C-alpha positions as MATLAB code, in Angstrom:
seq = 'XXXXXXXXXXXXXXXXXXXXXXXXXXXXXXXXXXXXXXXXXXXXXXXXXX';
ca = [
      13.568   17.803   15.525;
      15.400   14.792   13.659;
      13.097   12.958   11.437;
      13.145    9.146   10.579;
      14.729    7.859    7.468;
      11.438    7.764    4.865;
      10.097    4.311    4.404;
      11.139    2.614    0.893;
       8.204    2.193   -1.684;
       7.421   -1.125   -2.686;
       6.968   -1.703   -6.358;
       2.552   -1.313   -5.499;
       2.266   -2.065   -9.266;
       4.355   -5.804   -9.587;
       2.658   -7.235   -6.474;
      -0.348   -9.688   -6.811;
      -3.668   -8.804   -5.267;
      -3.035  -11.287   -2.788;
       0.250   -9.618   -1.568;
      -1.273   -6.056   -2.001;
      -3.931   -7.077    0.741;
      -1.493   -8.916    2.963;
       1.234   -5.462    2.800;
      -2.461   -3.874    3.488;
      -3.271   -5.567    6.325;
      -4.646   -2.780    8.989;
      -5.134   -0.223    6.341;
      -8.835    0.788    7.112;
     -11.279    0.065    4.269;
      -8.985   -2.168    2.482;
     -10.650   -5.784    1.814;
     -10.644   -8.366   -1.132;
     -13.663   -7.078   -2.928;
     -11.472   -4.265   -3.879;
     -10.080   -3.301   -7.285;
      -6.063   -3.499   -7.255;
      -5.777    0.011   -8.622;
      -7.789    0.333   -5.282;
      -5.992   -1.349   -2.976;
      -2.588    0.339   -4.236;
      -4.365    3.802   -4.057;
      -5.307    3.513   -0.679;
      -2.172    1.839    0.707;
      -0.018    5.160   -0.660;
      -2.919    7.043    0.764;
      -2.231    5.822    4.211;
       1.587    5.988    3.814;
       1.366    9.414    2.453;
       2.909    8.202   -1.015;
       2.207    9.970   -3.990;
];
């Protein structure tokens, strides 16, 4: 079974809030009322990040 290459991690932490929601965008529960720390911690929960 031949796997994909992994996807690169953005640097979560150097990106504005505003760029944080718009790499979000589809991520469900994400929205603009959110907390970076938040935002970042569900984005690598959807990617499977640690």
């Amino acid at each position: 079974m031949a796997f994909s290459s992994p996807e690169t991690q953005p640097d979560l932490d150097a990106m504005t809030k505003t760029e944080l929601l718009e790499f979000a965008a589809g991520i469900e529960g994400v929205s603009s009322t959110m907390l970076k720390a938040d935002i970042i911690a569900a984005i690598k929960g959807a990617k499977g990040w640690t």
